[in-house]
Amino acid sequence: MAEITAAMVKDLRASTDAPMMDCKKALVECDGDMEKATAWLKERGIAQSAKKADRVAAEGLVGLKIADDFSKATVVEINSETDFVAKNEGFQNLVLKTTEEIYETSPADVESLKATAFGSYFTESVAKIGEKIELRRFKTIKAEDETVAINGYVHSNNRIAVIVAAKCDSKKTADALRPMLKNVAMHASAMKPKTLSYKDFDAAFVESETIGRIEAIKKENEELSRLKKPLKNVPQYISMAQLSDAVLAQAEAEIKDVLKSQGKPEAIWDKIVPGQLARFIDDNTTLDKELALLDQTYVLNDKFTVAQAIEEAAKEAGGKAEVVDFVRLEVGEGIDKKVDDFAAEVAAQMS
């Protein structure tokens, strides 16, 4: 019998897109003959998905499983080529079973799952459905102890799922906070945060965004001026990451200079400065409010940011808490969908 090397298994996997365990089995069955092993896989429907490699899977569904005691949650995104297949019962069952498997076994990544017996089941299920289907990504969040509260939300279209975790000062607070965390997950599903806090932003990203966003407001003001409408404030900054103590001190000094020039009595400055400084911060943190979950205005109570809303909910329960992790998956997010030009395709074939 021919020796089956890791390189042979790797090559067969590359050419067929079949799981490694199936590639090895095929090579063993076919005594190391690559062509026969490829045919062996195709005969069993295991290599069919490779024929669809040039297609784009940007539709699909998400899956979410939360432990009965809210100590753990898993979210999964599986893509299909068409919305029609996403509505298929077989595809829906595949999403359900895959979510369960990942929840139970906690694989390190997609490739690790593909290398298991379940990976073979997944591939065979795809072959039966007859369309390119991909397990794109997943994440599991586990509570370190009973003071960590976890909850999640799946939108009604089953295309968006969110998990949120908060560290609390006690189990009592954690138990009380879970309904609030589901509300925060609903908020995240609608508001599309990309990161937890402004503190997570890369400095280069903030710098590049600053230039673009300020220029966009200036151009918008040109149009507003033409229409004789009120102009928007043009900020100097866009993130709290840029508002150092020195920047805030300078902003406060400028506010006081304006009050002095307006002849406002210094005795009442204490009542005016905090509000105007808060307005300065609000005007100069637009990036945070758009992309950072904790810094977004909470949709269920616009008097608070999400961080403040969590703090208030914990306070009402007699404790303290802060959100420490979240994940939001939306089907097809970031995938460039292929647009077919039927007329161009026909013309190309006739040329």
mmCIF file of C-alpha atoms in Angstrom:
data_model
loop_
_atom_site.group_PDB
_atom_site.id
_atom_site.type_symbol
_atom_site.label_atom_id
_atom_site.label_comp_id
_atom_site.label_asym_id
_atom_site.label_seq_id
_atom_site.Cartn_x
_atom_site.Cartn_y
_atom_site.Cartn_z
ATOM 1 C CA MET A 1 0.000 0.000 0.000
ATOM 2 C CA ALA A 2 1.247 3.488 -0.899
ATOM 3 C CA GLU A 3 2.306 5.798 1.903
ATOM 4 C CA ILE A 4 -0.257 8.590 2.437
ATOM 5 C CA THR A 5 1.621 11.766 3.326
ATOM 6 C CA ALA A 6 0.315 14.999 4.798
ATOM 7 C CA ALA A 7 1.295 16.776 1.578
ATOM 8 C CA MET A 8 -0.913 14.425 -0.461
ATOM 9 C CA VAL A 9 -3.863 15.044 1.844
ATOM 10 C CA LYS A 10 -3.273 18.794 1.605
ATOM 11 C CA ASP A 11 -3.138 18.716 -2.213
ATOM 12 C CA LEU A 12 -6.327 16.669 -2.471
ATOM 13 C CA ARG A 13 -8.094 19.027 -0.088
ATOM 14 C CA ALA A 14 -6.968 22.034 -2.144
ATOM 15 C CA SER A 15 -8.322 20.523 -5.356
ATOM 16 C CA THR A 16 -11.617 19.207 -3.979
ATOM 17 C CA ASP A 17 -12.428 21.455 -0.998
ATOM 18 C CA ALA A 18 -13.301 18.273 0.910
ATOM 19 C CA PRO A 19 -12.541 17.879 4.660
ATOM 20 C CA MET A 20 -9.083 16.548 5.521
ATOM 21 C CA MET A 21 -10.402 13.358 7.149
ATOM 22 C CA ASP A 22 -12.343 12.530 3.982
ATOM 23 C CA CYS A 23 -9.304 13.309 1.795
ATOM 24 C CA LYS A 24 -7.144 10.962 3.825
ATOM 25 C CA LYS A 25 -9.778 8.224 3.698
ATOM 26 C CA ALA A 26 -10.121 8.641 -0.082
ATOM 27 C CA LEU A 27 -6.370 8.350 -0.594
ATOM 28 C CA VAL A 28 -6.224 5.236 1.572
ATOM 29 C CA GLU A 29 -9.123 3.663 -0.331
ATOM 30 C CA CYS A 30 -7.497 4.516 -3.685
ATOM 31 C CA ASP A 31 -3.943 3.532 -2.712
ATOM 32 C CA GLY A 32 -2.632 7.079 -3.033
ATOM 33 C CA ASP A 33 -3.940 7.659 -6.585
ATOM 34 C CA MET A 34 -4.943 11.339 -6.666
ATOM 35 C CA GLU A 35 -7.315 11.081 -9.652
ATOM 36 C CA LYS A 36 -9.093 8.041 -8.255
ATOM 37 C CA ALA A 37 -9.322 9.695 -4.836
ATOM 38 C CA THR A 38 -10.888 12.774 -6.436
ATOM 39 C CA ALA A 39 -13.417 10.593 -8.242
ATOM 40 C CA TRP A 40 -14.077 8.675 -5.007
ATOM 41 C CA LEU A 41 -14.952 11.945 -3.241
ATOM 42 C CA LYS A 42 -17.137 13.174 -6.109
ATOM 43 C CA GLU A 43 -19.057 9.898 -6.243
ATOM 44 C CA ARG A 44 -19.996 10.425 -2.608
ATOM 45 C CA GLY A 45 -20.916 14.077 -3.105
ATOM 46 C CA ILE A 46 -18.109 15.240 -0.866
ATOM 47 C CA ALA A 47 -16.218 17.202 -3.533
ATOM 48 C CA GLN A 48 -19.202 18.806 -5.210
ATOM 49 C CA SER A 49 -18.857 22.058 -3.320
ATOM 50 C CA ALA A 50 -15.487 22.632 -4.992
ATOM 51 C CA LYS A 51 -17.265 23.103 -8.326
ATOM 52 C CA LYS A 52 -18.998 26.106 -6.833
ATOM 53 C CA ALA A 53 -15.836 27.807 -5.561
ATOM 54 C CA ASP A 54 -16.188 30.788 -7.917
ATOM 55 C CA ARG A 55 -19.667 31.619 -6.668
ATOM 56 C CA VAL A 56 -20.355 34.122 -3.907
ATOM 57 C CA ALA A 57 -22.199 32.982 -0.787
ATOM 58 C CA ALA A 58 -23.539 36.211 0.699
ATOM 59 C CA GLU A 59 -27.015 35.147 1.824
ATOM 60 C CA GLY A 60 -27.798 32.762 4.673
ATOM 61 C CA LEU A 61 -28.717 32.713 8.339
ATOM 62 C CA VAL A 62 -27.257 33.181 11.805
ATOM 63 C CA GLY A 63 -27.639 30.794 14.710
ATOM 64 C CA LEU A 64 -27.646 31.580 18.430
ATOM 65 C CA LYS A 65 -27.613 29.253 21.436
ATOM 66 C CA ILE A 66 -27.647 30.490 25.039
ATOM 67 C CA ALA A 67 -27.170 28.253 28.076
ATOM 68 C CA ASP A 68 -30.204 27.770 30.279
ATOM 69 C CA ASP A 69 -28.283 29.388 33.132
ATOM 70 C CA PHE A 70 -26.928 32.157 30.836
ATOM 71 C CA SER A 71 -23.333 31.128 31.543
ATOM 72 C CA LYS A 72 -22.422 30.665 27.891
ATOM 73 C CA ALA A 73 -23.593 31.667 24.421
ATOM 74 C CA THR A 74 -22.584 30.836 20.852
ATOM 75 C CA VAL A 75 -23.337 32.738 17.658
ATOM 76 C CA VAL A 76 -22.748 31.370 14.138
ATOM 77 C CA GLU A 77 -23.033 32.689 10.573
ATOM 78 C CA ILE A 78 -23.567 30.275 7.673
ATOM 79 C CA ASN A 79 -23.797 31.669 4.151
ATOM 80 C CA SER A 80 -25.635 30.437 1.074
ATOM 81 C CA GLU A 81 -25.705 31.757 -2.477
ATOM 82 C CA THR A 82 -29.410 32.561 -2.527
ATOM 83 C CA ASP A 83 -32.094 33.668 -0.133
ATOM 84 C CA PHE A 84 -34.249 30.856 -1.526
ATOM 85 C CA VAL A 85 -31.915 28.207 -0.091
ATOM 86 C CA ALA A 86 -31.702 30.123 3.206
ATOM 87 C CA LYS A 87 -35.440 29.504 3.554
ATOM 88 C CA ASN A 88 -34.998 25.778 2.906
ATOM 89 C CA GLU A 89 -35.716 23.508 5.875
ATOM 90 C CA GLY A 90 -32.583 21.460 5.198
ATOM 91 C CA PHE A 91 -30.410 24.570 5.353
ATOM 92 C CA GLN A 92 -32.148 25.791 8.511
ATOM 93 C CA ASN A 93 -31.524 22.427 10.180
ATOM 94 C CA LEU A 94 -27.860 22.610 9.143
ATOM 95 C CA VAL A 95 -27.548 26.018 10.813
ATOM 96 C CA LEU A 96 -29.229 24.676 13.961
ATOM 97 C CA LYS A 97 -27.036 21.567 14.186
ATOM 98 C CA THR A 98 -23.851 23.501 13.431
ATOM 99 C CA THR A 99 -24.644 26.012 16.155
ATOM 100 C CA GLU A 100 -25.255 23.162 18.610
ATOM 101 C CA GLU A 101 -21.996 21.448 17.619
ATOM 102 C CA ILE A 102 -19.905 24.601 18.034
ATOM 103 C CA TYR A 103 -21.606 25.364 21.340
ATOM 104 C CA GLU A 104 -20.828 21.874 22.666
ATOM 105 C CA THR A 105 -17.303 21.335 21.293
ATOM 106 C CA SER A 106 -15.835 24.880 21.135
ATOM 107 C CA PRO A 107 -13.598 24.376 18.072
ATOM 108 C CA ALA A 108 -10.727 26.832 17.680
ATOM 109 C CA ASP A 109 -11.764 27.972 14.199
ATOM 110 C CA VAL A 110 -13.656 26.989 11.048
ATOM 111 C CA GLU A 111 -10.823 24.783 9.763
ATOM 112 C CA SER A 112 -10.694 22.883 13.055
ATOM 113 C CA LEU A 113 -14.396 22.094 12.783
ATOM 114 C CA LYS A 114 -14.013 20.987 9.155
ATOM 115 C CA ALA A 115 -11.372 18.470 10.233
ATOM 116 C CA THR A 116 -13.815 16.638 12.527
ATOM 117 C CA ALA A 117 -16.474 14.041 11.815
ATOM 118 C CA PHE A 118 -19.005 16.843 11.968
ATOM 119 C CA GLY A 119 -17.067 18.559 9.170
ATOM 120 C CA SER A 120 -17.786 15.560 6.964
ATOM 121 C CA TYR A 121 -21.472 15.739 7.884
ATOM 122 C CA PHE A 122 -21.477 19.448 7.012
ATOM 123 C CA THR A 123 -19.904 18.800 3.604
ATOM 124 C CA GLU A 124 -22.329 15.992 2.813
ATOM 125 C CA SER A 125 -25.268 18.200 3.797
ATOM 126 C CA VAL A 126 -24.010 20.924 1.467
ATOM 127 C CA ALA A 127 -23.807 18.408 -1.386
ATOM 128 C CA LYS A 128 -27.420 17.384 -0.817
ATOM 129 C CA ILE A 129 -28.641 20.983 -0.801
ATOM 130 C CA GLY A 130 -26.813 21.585 -4.101
ATOM 131 C CA GLU A 131 -25.570 25.139 -3.585
ATOM 132 C CA LYS A 132 -22.368 26.728 -2.328
ATOM 133 C CA ILE A 133 -22.696 26.990 1.445
ATOM 134 C CA GLU A 134 -20.002 28.248 3.797
ATOM 135 C CA LEU A 135 -19.557 28.303 7.543
ATOM 136 C CA ARG A 136 -18.123 31.809 7.665
ATOM 137 C CA ARG A 137 -17.512 32.626 11.325
ATOM 138 C CA PHE A 138 -18.582 31.987 14.901
ATOM 139 C CA LYS A 139 -17.835 33.019 18.452
ATOM 140 C CA THR A 140 -18.580 31.656 21.916
ATOM 141 C CA ILE A 141 -18.593 33.806 25.049
ATOM 142 C CA LYS A 142 -18.320 32.057 28.421
ATOM 143 C CA ALA A 143 -18.840 33.482 31.906
ATOM 144 C CA GLU A 144 -15.693 33.300 34.029
ATOM 145 C CA ASP A 145 -17.825 33.014 37.136
ATOM 146 C CA GLU A 146 -21.359 33.674 38.399
ATOM 147 C CA THR A 147 -20.799 37.461 38.479
ATOM 148 C CA VAL A 148 -20.662 37.623 34.660
ATOM 149 C CA ALA A 149 -24.033 38.126 32.993
ATOM 150 C CA ILE A 150 -24.592 36.973 29.392
ATOM 151 C CA ASN A 151 -27.555 37.362 27.086
ATOM 152 C CA GLY A 152 -28.276 37.669 23.381
ATOM 153 C CA TYR A 153 -30.755 38.475 20.662
ATOM 154 C CA VAL A 154 -31.595 37.205 17.176
ATOM 155 C CA HIS A 155 -33.451 39.588 14.891
ATOM 156 C CA SER A 156 -36.733 38.330 13.447
ATOM 157 C CA ASN A 157 -35.211 37.852 9.975
ATOM 158 C CA ASN A 158 -32.564 35.485 11.425
ATOM 159 C CA ARG A 159 -29.845 37.487 9.670
ATOM 160 C CA ILE A 160 -28.478 39.392 12.692
ATOM 161 C CA ALA A 161 -27.445 37.946 16.048
ATOM 162 C CA VAL A 162 -25.758 39.581 19.029
ATOM 163 C CA ILE A 163 -24.261 38.371 22.326
ATOM 164 C CA VAL A 164 -23.455 40.782 25.164
ATOM 165 C CA ALA A 165 -21.544 40.032 28.386
ATOM 166 C CA ALA A 166 -21.239 42.231 31.480
ATOM 167 C CA LYS A 167 -19.036 41.923 34.553
ATOM 168 C CA CYS A 168 -21.020 42.584 37.728
ATOM 169 C CA ASP A 169 -20.168 43.059 41.383
ATOM 170 C CA SER A 170 -22.280 40.076 42.475
ATOM 171 C CA LYS A 171 -24.429 37.174 41.278
ATOM 172 C CA LYS A 172 -27.485 39.121 42.414
ATOM 173 C CA THR A 173 -26.625 41.998 40.095
ATOM 174 C CA ALA A 174 -25.794 39.602 37.256
ATOM 175 C CA ASP A 175 -29.168 37.856 37.555
ATOM 176 C CA ALA A 176 -31.009 41.184 37.596
ATOM 177 C CA LEU A 177 -29.084 42.591 34.627
ATOM 178 C CA ARG A 178 -29.793 39.868 32.053
ATOM 179 C CA PRO A 179 -33.035 41.383 30.666
ATOM 180 C CA MET A 180 -31.174 44.675 30.212
ATOM 181 C CA LEU A 181 -28.403 42.886 28.323
ATOM 182 C CA LYS A 182 -30.956 41.491 25.875
ATOM 183 C CA ASN A 183 -32.127 45.067 25.288
ATOM 184 C CA VAL A 184 -28.533 46.148 24.679
ATOM 185 C CA ALA A 185 -28.155 43.260 22.220
ATOM 186 C CA MET A 186 -31.274 44.513 20.417
ATOM 187 C CA HIS A 187 -29.720 47.994 20.374
ATOM 188 C CA ALA A 188 -26.511 46.592 18.839
ATOM 189 C CA SER A 189 -28.453 44.704 16.176
ATOM 190 C CA ALA A 190 -29.930 48.007 14.974
ATOM 191 C CA MET A 191 -27.027 50.411 15.532
ATOM 192 C CA LYS A 192 -24.203 48.254 14.103
ATOM 193 C CA PRO A 193 -21.320 48.978 16.499
ATOM 194 C CA LYS A 194 -17.937 47.736 15.313
ATOM 195 C CA THR A 195 -16.081 47.778 18.623
ATOM 196 C CA LEU A 196 -16.795 47.894 22.346
ATOM 197 C CA SER A 197 -15.258 51.263 23.247
ATOM 198 C CA TYR A 198 -13.459 54.223 21.689
ATOM 199 C CA LYS A 199 -10.407 52.906 23.552
ATOM 200 C CA ASP A 200 -10.254 50.067 21.017
ATOM 201 C CA PHE A 201 -9.707 52.374 18.030
ATOM 202 C CA ASP A 202 -6.339 52.327 16.319
ATOM 203 C CA ALA A 203 -4.717 55.788 16.344
ATOM 204 C CA ALA A 204 -4.065 55.714 12.594
ATOM 205 C CA PHE A 205 -7.708 54.824 11.940
ATOM 206 C CA VAL A 206 -8.926 57.754 14.056
ATOM 207 C CA GLU A 207 -6.554 60.128 12.282
ATOM 208 C CA SER A 208 -7.670 59.081 8.804
ATOM 209 C CA GLU A 209 -11.337 59.214 9.769
ATOM 210 C CA THR A 210 -10.897 62.697 11.252
ATOM 211 C CA ILE A 211 -9.810 64.220 7.950
ATOM 212 C CA GLY A 212 -12.591 62.610 5.950
ATOM 213 C CA ARG A 213 -15.407 63.337 8.383
ATOM 214 C CA ILE A 214 -14.491 66.987 8.877
ATOM 215 C CA GLU A 215 -14.250 67.545 5.120
ATOM 216 C CA ALA A 216 -17.653 65.877 4.661
ATOM 217 C CA ILE A 217 -19.245 68.297 7.147
ATOM 218 C CA LYS A 218 -17.609 71.274 5.428
ATOM 219 C CA LYS A 219 -19.016 70.204 2.078
ATOM 220 C CA GLU A 220 -22.428 69.655 3.646
ATOM 221 C CA ASN A 221 -22.273 73.166 5.097
ATOM 222 C CA GLU A 222 -21.596 74.569 1.631
ATOM 223 C CA GLU A 223 -24.901 73.123 0.471
ATOM 224 C CA LEU A 224 -26.708 74.253 3.643
ATOM 225 C CA SER A 225 -25.327 77.766 3.124
ATOM 226 C CA ARG A 226 -26.573 77.800 -0.459
ATOM 227 C CA LEU A 227 -30.020 76.795 0.795
ATOM 228 C CA LYS A 228 -29.780 79.422 3.563
ATOM 229 C CA LYS A 229 -30.182 76.761 6.250
ATOM 230 C CA PRO A 230 -28.420 76.558 9.654
ATOM 231 C CA LEU A 231 -24.867 75.259 9.379
ATOM 232 C CA LYS A 232 -23.524 72.277 11.308
ATOM 233 C CA ASN A 233 -20.714 72.708 13.805
ATOM 234 C CA VAL A 234 -17.404 71.714 12.251
ATOM 235 C CA PRO A 235 -15.557 69.681 14.897
ATOM 236 C CA GLN A 236 -11.839 69.702 15.550
ATOM 237 C CA TYR A 237 -11.909 66.056 16.625
ATOM 238 C CA ILE A 238 -14.106 62.974 16.231
ATOM 239 C CA SER A 239 -13.228 60.700 19.161
ATOM 240 C CA MET A 240 -12.757 60.820 22.911
ATOM 241 C CA ALA A 241 -9.400 59.200 22.180
ATOM 242 C CA GLN A 242 -8.279 62.625 20.921
ATOM 243 C CA LEU A 243 -9.693 64.666 23.821
ATOM 244 C CA SER A 244 -6.750 64.747 26.201
ATOM 245 C CA ASP A 245 -6.797 66.698 29.456
ATOM 246 C CA ALA A 246 -4.947 69.501 27.652
ATOM 247 C CA VAL A 247 -7.535 69.617 24.857
ATOM 248 C CA LEU A 248 -10.424 69.741 27.327
ATOM 249 C CA ALA A 249 -8.678 72.418 29.407
ATOM 250 C CA GLN A 250 -8.174 74.515 26.262
ATOM 251 C CA ALA A 251 -11.836 74.056 25.297
ATOM 252 C CA GLU A 252 -12.935 75.162 28.782
ATOM 253 C CA ALA A 253 -10.679 78.222 28.614
ATOM 254 C CA GLU A 254 -12.156 79.198 25.232
ATOM 255 C CA ILE A 255 -15.690 78.823 26.591
ATOM 256 C CA LYS A 256 -14.836 81.136 29.477
ATOM 257 C CA ASP A 257 -13.279 83.661 27.081
ATOM 258 C CA VAL A 258 -16.525 83.756 25.111
ATOM 259 C CA LEU A 259 -18.590 84.189 28.286
ATOM 260 C CA LYS A 260 -16.293 87.022 29.340
ATOM 261 C CA SER A 261 -16.619 88.734 25.958
ATOM 262 C CA GLN A 262 -20.409 88.426 26.236
ATOM 263 C CA GLY A 263 -20.324 90.148 29.596
ATOM 264 C CA LYS A 264 -21.670 87.154 31.504
ATOM 265 C CA PRO A 265 -21.074 87.515 35.268
ATOM 266 C CA GLU A 266 -18.259 85.215 36.404
ATOM 267 C CA ALA A 267 -20.439 84.143 39.323
ATOM 268 C CA ILE A 268 -22.734 82.183 36.968
ATOM 269 C CA TRP A 269 -20.024 80.586 34.823
ATOM 270 C CA ASP A 270 -20.181 77.414 36.968
ATOM 271 C CA LYS A 271 -23.731 76.877 35.721
ATOM 272 C CA ILE A 272 -22.906 77.472 32.047
ATOM 273 C CA VAL A 273 -19.448 75.947 31.491
ATOM 274 C CA PRO A 274 -20.296 72.264 32.249
ATOM 275 C CA GLY A 275 -23.141 72.251 29.736
ATOM 276 C CA GLN A 276 -21.087 73.899 27.008
ATOM 277 C CA LEU A 277 -18.126 71.601 27.679
ATOM 278 C CA ALA A 278 -20.466 68.624 27.404
ATOM 279 C CA ARG A 279 -21.670 70.038 24.068
ATOM 280 C CA PHE A 280 -18.046 70.344 22.921
ATOM 281 C CA ILE A 281 -17.436 66.691 23.794
ATOM 282 C CA ASP A 282 -20.657 65.670 22.050
ATOM 283 C CA ASP A 283 -19.697 67.542 18.866
ATOM 284 C CA ASN A 284 -16.193 66.071 18.872
ATOM 285 C CA THR A 285 -16.955 62.369 19.443
ATOM 286 C CA THR A 286 -19.029 61.478 16.365
ATOM 287 C CA LEU A 287 -16.883 58.421 15.556
ATOM 288 C CA ASP A 288 -17.441 56.973 19.028
ATOM 289 C CA LYS A 289 -21.185 57.437 18.826
ATOM 290 C CA GLU A 290 -21.315 55.715 15.473
ATOM 291 C CA LEU A 291 -19.001 52.742 15.947
ATOM 292 C CA ALA A 292 -18.327 52.082 19.673
ATOM 293 C CA LEU A 293 -21.113 50.228 21.511
ATOM 294 C CA LEU A 294 -20.570 51.739 24.972
ATOM 295 C CA ASP A 295 -20.385 55.264 23.563
ATOM 296 C CA GLN A 296 -23.493 55.066 21.392
ATOM 297 C CA THR A 297 -26.674 56.825 22.435
ATOM 298 C CA TYR A 298 -28.916 54.116 23.876
ATOM 299 C CA VAL A 299 -31.913 53.713 21.569
ATOM 300 C CA LEU A 300 -34.369 52.905 24.364
ATOM 301 C CA ASN A 301 -33.426 56.015 26.363
ATOM 302 C CA ASP A 302 -31.566 58.743 24.499
ATOM 303 C CA LYS A 303 -30.638 60.502 27.741
ATOM 304 C CA PHE A 304 -27.951 57.858 28.243
ATOM 305 C CA THR A 305 -25.106 56.212 26.390
ATOM 306 C CA VAL A 306 -25.156 52.418 26.457
ATOM 307 C CA ALA A 307 -22.494 52.472 29.172
ATOM 308 C CA GLN A 308 -24.569 54.851 31.292
ATOM 309 C CA ALA A 309 -27.749 52.820 30.727
ATOM 310 C CA ILE A 310 -25.981 49.673 31.985
ATOM 311 C CA GLU A 311 -24.660 51.582 34.980
ATOM 312 C CA GLU A 312 -28.150 52.840 35.828
ATOM 313 C CA ALA A 313 -29.720 49.380 35.474
ATOM 314 C CA ALA A 314 -27.088 47.890 37.784
ATOM 315 C CA LYS A 315 -27.599 50.730 40.259
ATOM 316 C CA GLU A 316 -31.333 50.009 40.358
ATOM 317 C CA ALA A 317 -30.447 46.403 41.225
ATOM 318 C CA GLY A 318 -28.259 47.644 44.039
ATOM 319 C CA GLY A 319 -24.936 46.947 42.390
ATOM 320 C CA LYS A 320 -22.421 47.830 39.700
ATOM 321 C CA ALA A 321 -21.740 46.447 36.213
ATOM 322 C CA GLU A 322 -19.989 47.151 32.943
ATOM 323 C CA VAL A 323 -20.163 45.520 29.524
ATOM 324 C CA VAL A 324 -16.886 43.692 28.870
ATOM 325 C CA ASP A 325 -17.534 41.849 25.608
ATOM 326 C CA PHE A 326 -19.952 41.590 22.710
ATOM 327 C CA VAL A 327 -20.185 40.057 19.261
ATOM 328 C CA ARG A 328 -22.504 41.048 16.426
ATOM 329 C CA LEU A 329 -22.852 38.922 13.299
ATOM 330 C CA GLU A 330 -24.860 40.041 10.286
ATOM 331 C CA VAL A 331 -25.292 37.774 7.287
ATOM 332 C CA GLY A 332 -23.145 38.824 4.347
ATOM 333 C CA GLU A 333 -21.578 41.777 6.134
ATOM 334 C CA GLY A 334 -18.375 42.767 4.333
ATOM 335 C CA ILE A 335 -18.868 40.318 1.437
ATOM 336 C CA ASP A 336 -18.746 41.790 -2.062
ATOM 337 C CA LYS A 337 -21.742 40.349 -3.854
ATOM 338 C CA LYS A 338 -21.221 39.261 -7.435
ATOM 339 C CA VAL A 339 -23.532 41.043 -9.884
ATOM 340 C CA ASP A 340 -24.123 39.000 -13.008
ATOM 341 C CA ASP A 341 -24.395 40.868 -16.319
ATOM 342 C CA PHE A 342 -26.410 38.406 -18.409
ATOM 343 C CA ALA A 343 -26.190 40.475 -21.605
ATOM 344 C CA ALA A 344 -22.415 40.761 -21.332
ATOM 345 C CA GLU A 345 -22.132 37.021 -20.668
ATOM 346 C CA VAL A 346 -24.122 36.187 -23.821
ATOM 347 C CA ALA A 347 -22.130 38.663 -25.892
ATOM 348 C CA ALA A 348 -18.863 37.152 -24.654
ATOM 349 C CA GLN A 349 -19.986 33.667 -25.632
ATOM 350 C CA MET A 350 -21.016 34.822 -29.125
ATOM 351 C CA SER A 351 -17.748 36.657 -29.801
#
